[in-house]
Amino acid sequence: MNDHDGNCVDLLNTNPVNQMAEFQIVCRTSDIAVGEAKCFKVNGKMIGVYHLQEGYYAIDDPCPHAGASLVRGRLAEDVIHCRIHYWGFGVKDGLCRERNIPQHNLQTYDVRVQGDEVFIRTDSS
């Protein structure tokens, strides 16, 4: 069974909000408590959205080393640790804390909060 099965909310059938055309709504602010994270499938990508004290951050959810869902790991301040091999990744910058190998770094995504809704941008524009 895929580690992400049933773990990510699939947003495939939703549309971007008109006034923020490049951003996609993923959840409400009340859906993710401070210190928590959830996975959302947006445009075919599994993205972990993290609510830290400073705000919301979004990075690729699959661990590049083991493929496990990172939101199911342990969050320590701004580093998420994979539950399989405990590799750590920066939630704010996507950098792998265990290895200095660029291909192990995670993609980060722009996040905006408007009212009580959390939006992310998955394109690079």
mmCIF file of N, CA and C in Angstrom, residues 29-94:
data_model
loop_
_atom_site.group_PDB
_atom_site.id
_atom_site.type_symbol
_atom_site.label_atom_id
_atom_site.label_comp_id
_atom_site.label_asym_id
_atom_site.label_seq_id
_atom_site.Cartn_x
_atom_site.Cartn_y
_atom_site.Cartn_z
ATOM 1 N N THR A 29 -7.872 27.845 7.963
ATOM 2 C CA THR A 29 -6.853 27.977 9.005
ATOM 3 C C THR A 29 -7.154 27.073 10.205
ATOM 4 N N SER A 30 -8.412 26.830 10.477
ATOM 5 C CA SER A 30 -8.796 25.985 11.617
ATOM 6 C C SER A 30 -8.559 24.496 11.364
ATOM 7 N N ASP A 31 -8.249 24.119 10.122
ATOM 8 C CA ASP A 31 -8.044 22.705 9.789
ATOM 9 C C ASP A 31 -6.696 22.159 10.255
ATOM 10 N N ILE A 32 -5.712 23.057 10.467
ATOM 11 C CA ILE A 32 -4.379 22.614 10.871
ATOM 12 C C ILE A 32 -3.951 23.428 12.093
ATOM 13 N N ALA A 33 -3.864 22.776 13.231
ATOM 14 C CA ALA A 33 -3.448 23.452 14.469
ATOM 15 C C ALA A 33 -1.958 23.786 14.413
ATOM 16 N N VAL A 34 -1.534 24.747 15.211
ATOM 17 C CA VAL A 34 -0.110 25.083 15.300
ATOM 18 C C VAL A 34 0.665 23.830 15.718
ATOM 19 N N GLY A 35 1.753 23.553 15.008
ATOM 20 C CA GLY A 35 2.557 22.370 15.287
ATOM 21 C C GLY A 35 2.075 21.121 14.576
ATOM 22 N N GLU A 36 1.087 21.263 13.706
ATOM 23 C CA GLU A 36 0.521 20.133 12.969
ATOM 24 C C GLU A 36 0.730 20.323 11.469
ATOM 25 N N ALA A 37 0.431 19.281 10.705
ATOM 26 C CA ALA A 37 0.552 19.329 9.245
ATOM 27 C C ALA A 37 -0.481 18.409 8.621
ATOM 28 N N LYS A 38 -0.825 18.696 7.367
ATOM 29 C CA LYS A 38 -1.716 17.835 6.590
ATOM 30 C C LYS A 38 -1.198 17.772 5.166
ATOM 31 N N CYS A 39 -1.512 16.673 4.509
ATOM 32 C CA CYS A 39 -1.116 16.479 3.118
ATOM 33 C C CYS A 39 -2.306 16.751 2.208
ATOM 34 N N PHE A 40 -2.033 17.446 1.104
ATOM 35 C CA PHE A 40 -3.049 17.744 0.101
ATOM 36 C C PHE A 40 -2.498 17.385 -1.266
ATOM 37 N N LYS A 41 -3.324 16.745 -2.086
ATOM 38 C CA LYS A 41 -2.926 16.428 -3.456
ATOM 39 C C LYS A 41 -3.456 17.533 -4.353
ATOM 40 N N VAL A 42 -2.533 18.320 -4.917
ATOM 41 C CA VAL A 42 -2.890 19.469 -5.740
ATOM 42 C C VAL A 42 -2.209 19.318 -7.093
ATOM 43 N N ASN A 43 -3.007 19.307 -8.157
ATOM 44 C CA ASN A 43 -2.459 19.175 -9.508
ATOM 45 C C ASN A 43 -1.507 17.991 -9.621
ATOM 46 N N GLY A 44 -1.865 16.885 -8.983
ATOM 47 C CA GLY A 44 -1.069 15.668 -9.053
ATOM 48 C C GLY A 44 0.115 15.618 -8.104
ATOM 49 N N LYS A 45 0.351 16.680 -7.352
ATOM 50 C CA LYS A 45 1.475 16.725 -6.416
ATOM 51 C C LYS A 45 0.975 16.537 -4.993
ATOM 52 N N MET A 46 1.688 15.722 -4.215
ATOM 53 C CA MET A 46 1.367 15.556 -2.802
ATOM 54 C C MET A 46 2.184 16.584 -2.027
ATOM 55 N N ILE A 47 1.477 17.509 -1.375
ATOM 56 C CA ILE A 47 2.122 18.641 -0.723
ATOM 57 C C ILE A 47 1.737 18.669 0.751
ATOM 58 N N GLY A 48 2.744 18.771 1.602
ATOM 59 C CA GLY A 48 2.513 18.895 3.034
ATOM 60 C C GLY A 48 2.394 20.358 3.413
ATOM 61 N N VAL A 49 1.315 20.699 4.108
ATOM 62 C CA VAL A 49 1.112 22.067 4.589
ATOM 63 C C VAL A 49 1.290 22.038 6.103
ATOM 64 N N TYR A 50 2.210 22.865 6.587
ATOM 65 C CA TYR A 50 2.598 22.903 7.994
ATOM 66 C C TYR A 50 2.176 24.222 8.614
ATOM 67 N N HIS A 51 1.633 24.151 9.823
ATOM 68 C CA HIS A 51 1.261 25.362 10.551
ATOM 69 C C HIS A 51 2.237 25.527 11.710
ATOM 70 N N LEU A 52 3.184 26.433 11.522
ATOM 71 C CA LEU A 52 4.140 26.759 12.577
ATOM 72 C C LEU A 52 3.674 28.012 13.298
ATOM 73 N N GLN A 53 4.310 28.335 14.391
ATOM 74 C CA GLN A 53 3.969 29.537 15.149
ATOM 75 C C GLN A 53 4.022 30.777 14.256
ATOM 76 N N GLU A 54 4.998 30.814 13.328
ATOM 77 C CA GLU A 54 5.201 31.974 12.457
ATOM 78 C C GLU A 54 4.247 32.017 11.278
ATOM 79 N N GLY A 55 3.541 30.943 11.000
ATOM 80 C CA GLY A 55 2.629 30.918 9.860
ATOM 81 C C GLY A 55 2.571 29.553 9.198
ATOM 82 N N TYR A 56 2.131 29.544 7.953
ATOM 83 C CA TYR A 56 1.939 28.313 7.190
ATOM 84 C C TYR A 56 3.047 28.161 6.158
ATOM 85 N N TYR A 57 3.479 26.909 5.947
ATOM 86 C CA TYR A 57 4.532 26.587 4.989
ATOM 87 C C TYR A 57 4.115 25.335 4.229
ATOM 88 N N ALA A 58 4.615 25.209 2.991
ATOM 89 C CA ALA A 58 4.263 24.048 2.171
ATOM 90 C C ALA A 58 5.505 23.507 1.473
ATOM 91 N N ILE A 59 5.670 22.177 1.550
ATOM 92 C CA ILE A 59 6.776 21.482 0.892
ATOM 93 C C ILE A 59 6.247 20.174 0.312
ATOM 94 N N ASP A 60 7.029 19.577 -0.599
ATOM 95 C CA ASP A 60 6.666 18.254 -1.104
ATOM 96 C C ASP A 60 6.486 17.314 0.080
ATOM 97 N N ASP A 61 5.488 16.435 -0.014
ATOM 98 C CA ASP A 61 5.251 15.525 1.107
ATOM 99 C C ASP A 61 6.082 14.252 1.053
ATOM 100 N N PRO A 62 6.290 13.625 -0.106
ATOM 101 C CA PRO A 62 7.048 12.370 -0.077
ATOM 102 C C PRO A 62 8.516 12.594 0.292
ATOM 103 N N CYS A 63 9.022 11.772 1.191
ATOM 104 C CA CYS A 63 10.438 11.802 1.533
ATOM 105 C C CYS A 63 11.235 11.360 0.305
ATOM 106 N N PRO A 64 12.231 12.136 -0.138
ATOM 107 C CA PRO A 64 12.993 11.758 -1.324
ATOM 108 C C PRO A 64 13.880 10.536 -1.091
ATOM 109 N N HIS A 65 14.085 10.176 0.147
ATOM 110 C CA HIS A 65 14.926 9.027 0.477
ATOM 111 C C HIS A 65 14.110 7.742 0.524
ATOM 112 N N ALA A 66 13.026 7.751 1.290
ATOM 113 C CA ALA A 66 12.259 6.523 1.507
ATOM 114 C C ALA A 66 10.859 6.561 0.907
ATOM 115 N N GLY A 67 10.393 7.731 0.440
ATOM 116 C CA GLY A 67 9.071 7.837 -0.170
ATOM 117 C C GLY A 67 7.920 7.935 0.815
ATOM 118 N N ALA A 68 8.222 7.926 2.103
ATOM 119 C CA ALA A 68 7.166 7.983 3.118
ATOM 120 C C ALA A 68 6.533 9.370 3.166
ATOM 121 N N SER A 69 5.301 9.421 3.650
ATOM 122 C CA SER A 69 4.610 10.691 3.841
ATOM 123 C C SER A 69 5.244 11.427 5.018
ATOM 124 N N LEU A 70 5.805 12.603 4.740
ATOM 125 C CA LEU A 70 6.477 13.356 5.799
ATOM 126 C C LEU A 70 5.515 13.915 6.838
ATOM 127 N N VAL A 71 4.285 14.250 6.447
ATOM 128 C CA VAL A 71 3.351 14.799 7.440
ATOM 129 C C VAL A 71 3.025 13.777 8.524
ATOM 130 N N ARG A 72 3.323 12.518 8.268
ATOM 131 C CA ARG A 72 3.107 11.476 9.274
ATOM 132 C C ARG A 72 4.322 11.298 10.180
ATOM 133 N N GLY A 73 5.358 12.110 9.940
ATOM 134 C CA GLY A 73 6.574 12.049 10.741
ATOM 135 C C GLY A 73 6.476 12.906 11.988
ATOM 136 N N ARG A 74 7.643 13.232 12.560
ATOM 137 C CA ARG A 74 7.704 14.016 13.802
ATOM 138 C C ARG A 74 8.192 15.420 13.478
ATOM 139 N N LEU A 75 7.394 16.420 13.857
ATOM 140 C CA LEU A 75 7.740 17.818 13.648
ATOM 141 C C LEU A 75 8.414 18.354 14.908
ATOM 142 N N ALA A 76 9.658 18.817 14.758
ATOM 143 C CA ALA A 76 10.410 19.407 15.868
ATOM 144 C C ALA A 76 10.786 20.821 15.451
ATOM 145 N N GLU A 77 10.085 21.798 16.018
ATOM 146 C CA GLU A 77 10.221 23.205 15.645
ATOM 147 C C GLU A 77 9.933 23.353 14.156
ATOM 148 N N ASP A 78 10.946 23.680 13.327
ATOM 149 C CA ASP A 78 10.668 23.853 11.897
ATOM 150 C C ASP A 78 11.310 22.759 11.043
ATOM 151 N N VAL A 79 11.549 21.590 11.641
ATOM 152 C CA VAL A 79 12.118 20.453 10.916
ATOM 153 C C VAL A 79 11.176 19.263 11.052
ATOM 154 N N ILE A 80 10.822 18.669 9.908
ATOM 155 C CA ILE A 80 10.000 17.458 9.914
ATOM 156 C C ILE A 80 10.927 16.260 9.725
ATOM 157 N N HIS A 81 10.753 15.245 10.577
ATOM 158 C CA HIS A 81 11.584 14.048 10.520
ATOM 159 C C HIS A 81 10.760 12.893 9.957
ATOM 160 N N CYS A 82 11.285 12.277 8.911
ATOM 161 C CA CYS A 82 10.625 11.124 8.294
ATOM 162 C C CYS A 82 10.492 10.009 9.326
ATOM 163 N N ARG A 83 9.349 9.355 9.325
ATOM 164 C CA ARG A 83 9.102 8.299 10.311
ATOM 165 C C ARG A 83 9.808 6.991 9.961
ATOM 166 N N ILE A 84 10.326 6.870 8.732
ATOM 167 C CA ILE A 84 10.996 5.631 8.321
ATOM 168 C C ILE A 84 12.469 5.620 8.751
ATOM 169 N N HIS A 85 13.246 6.590 8.276
ATOM 170 C CA HIS A 85 14.675 6.631 8.591
ATOM 171 C C HIS A 85 15.073 7.893 9.349
ATOM 172 N N TYR A 86 14.099 8.700 9.754
ATOM 173 C CA TYR A 86 14.305 9.870 10.617
ATOM 174 C C TYR A 86 15.098 11.008 9.967
ATOM 175 N N TRP A 87 15.189 11.011 8.632
ATOM 176 C CA TRP A 87 15.839 12.144 7.974
ATOM 177 C C TRP A 87 15.024 13.394 8.273
ATOM 178 N N GLY A 88 15.713 14.522 8.474
ATOM 179 C CA GLY A 88 15.045 15.781 8.767
ATOM 180 C C GLY A 88 15.073 16.727 7.577
ATOM 181 N N PHE A 89 13.971 17.456 7.382
ATOM 182 C CA PHE A 89 13.840 18.422 6.292
ATOM 183 C C PHE A 89 13.279 19.725 6.844
ATOM 184 N N GLY A 90 13.860 20.837 6.421
ATOM 185 C CA GLY A 90 13.377 22.139 6.853
ATOM 186 C C GLY A 90 12.027 22.448 6.247
ATOM 187 N N VAL A 91 11.058 22.720 7.079
ATOM 188 C CA VAL A 91 9.711 23.043 6.612
ATOM 189 C C VAL A 91 9.698 24.390 5.886
ATOM 190 N N LYS A 92 10.551 25.319 6.310
ATOM 191 C CA LYS A 92 10.575 26.652 5.705
ATOM 192 C C LYS A 92 11.368 26.703 4.404
ATOM 193 N N ASP A 93 12.429 25.893 4.305
ATOM 194 C CA ASP A 93 13.303 25.979 3.129
ATOM 195 C C ASP A 93 13.415 24.689 2.327
ATOM 196 N N GLY A 94 12.873 23.584 2.824
ATOM 197 C CA GLY A 94 12.909 22.312 2.115
ATOM 198 C C GLY A 94 14.251 21.604 2.138
#
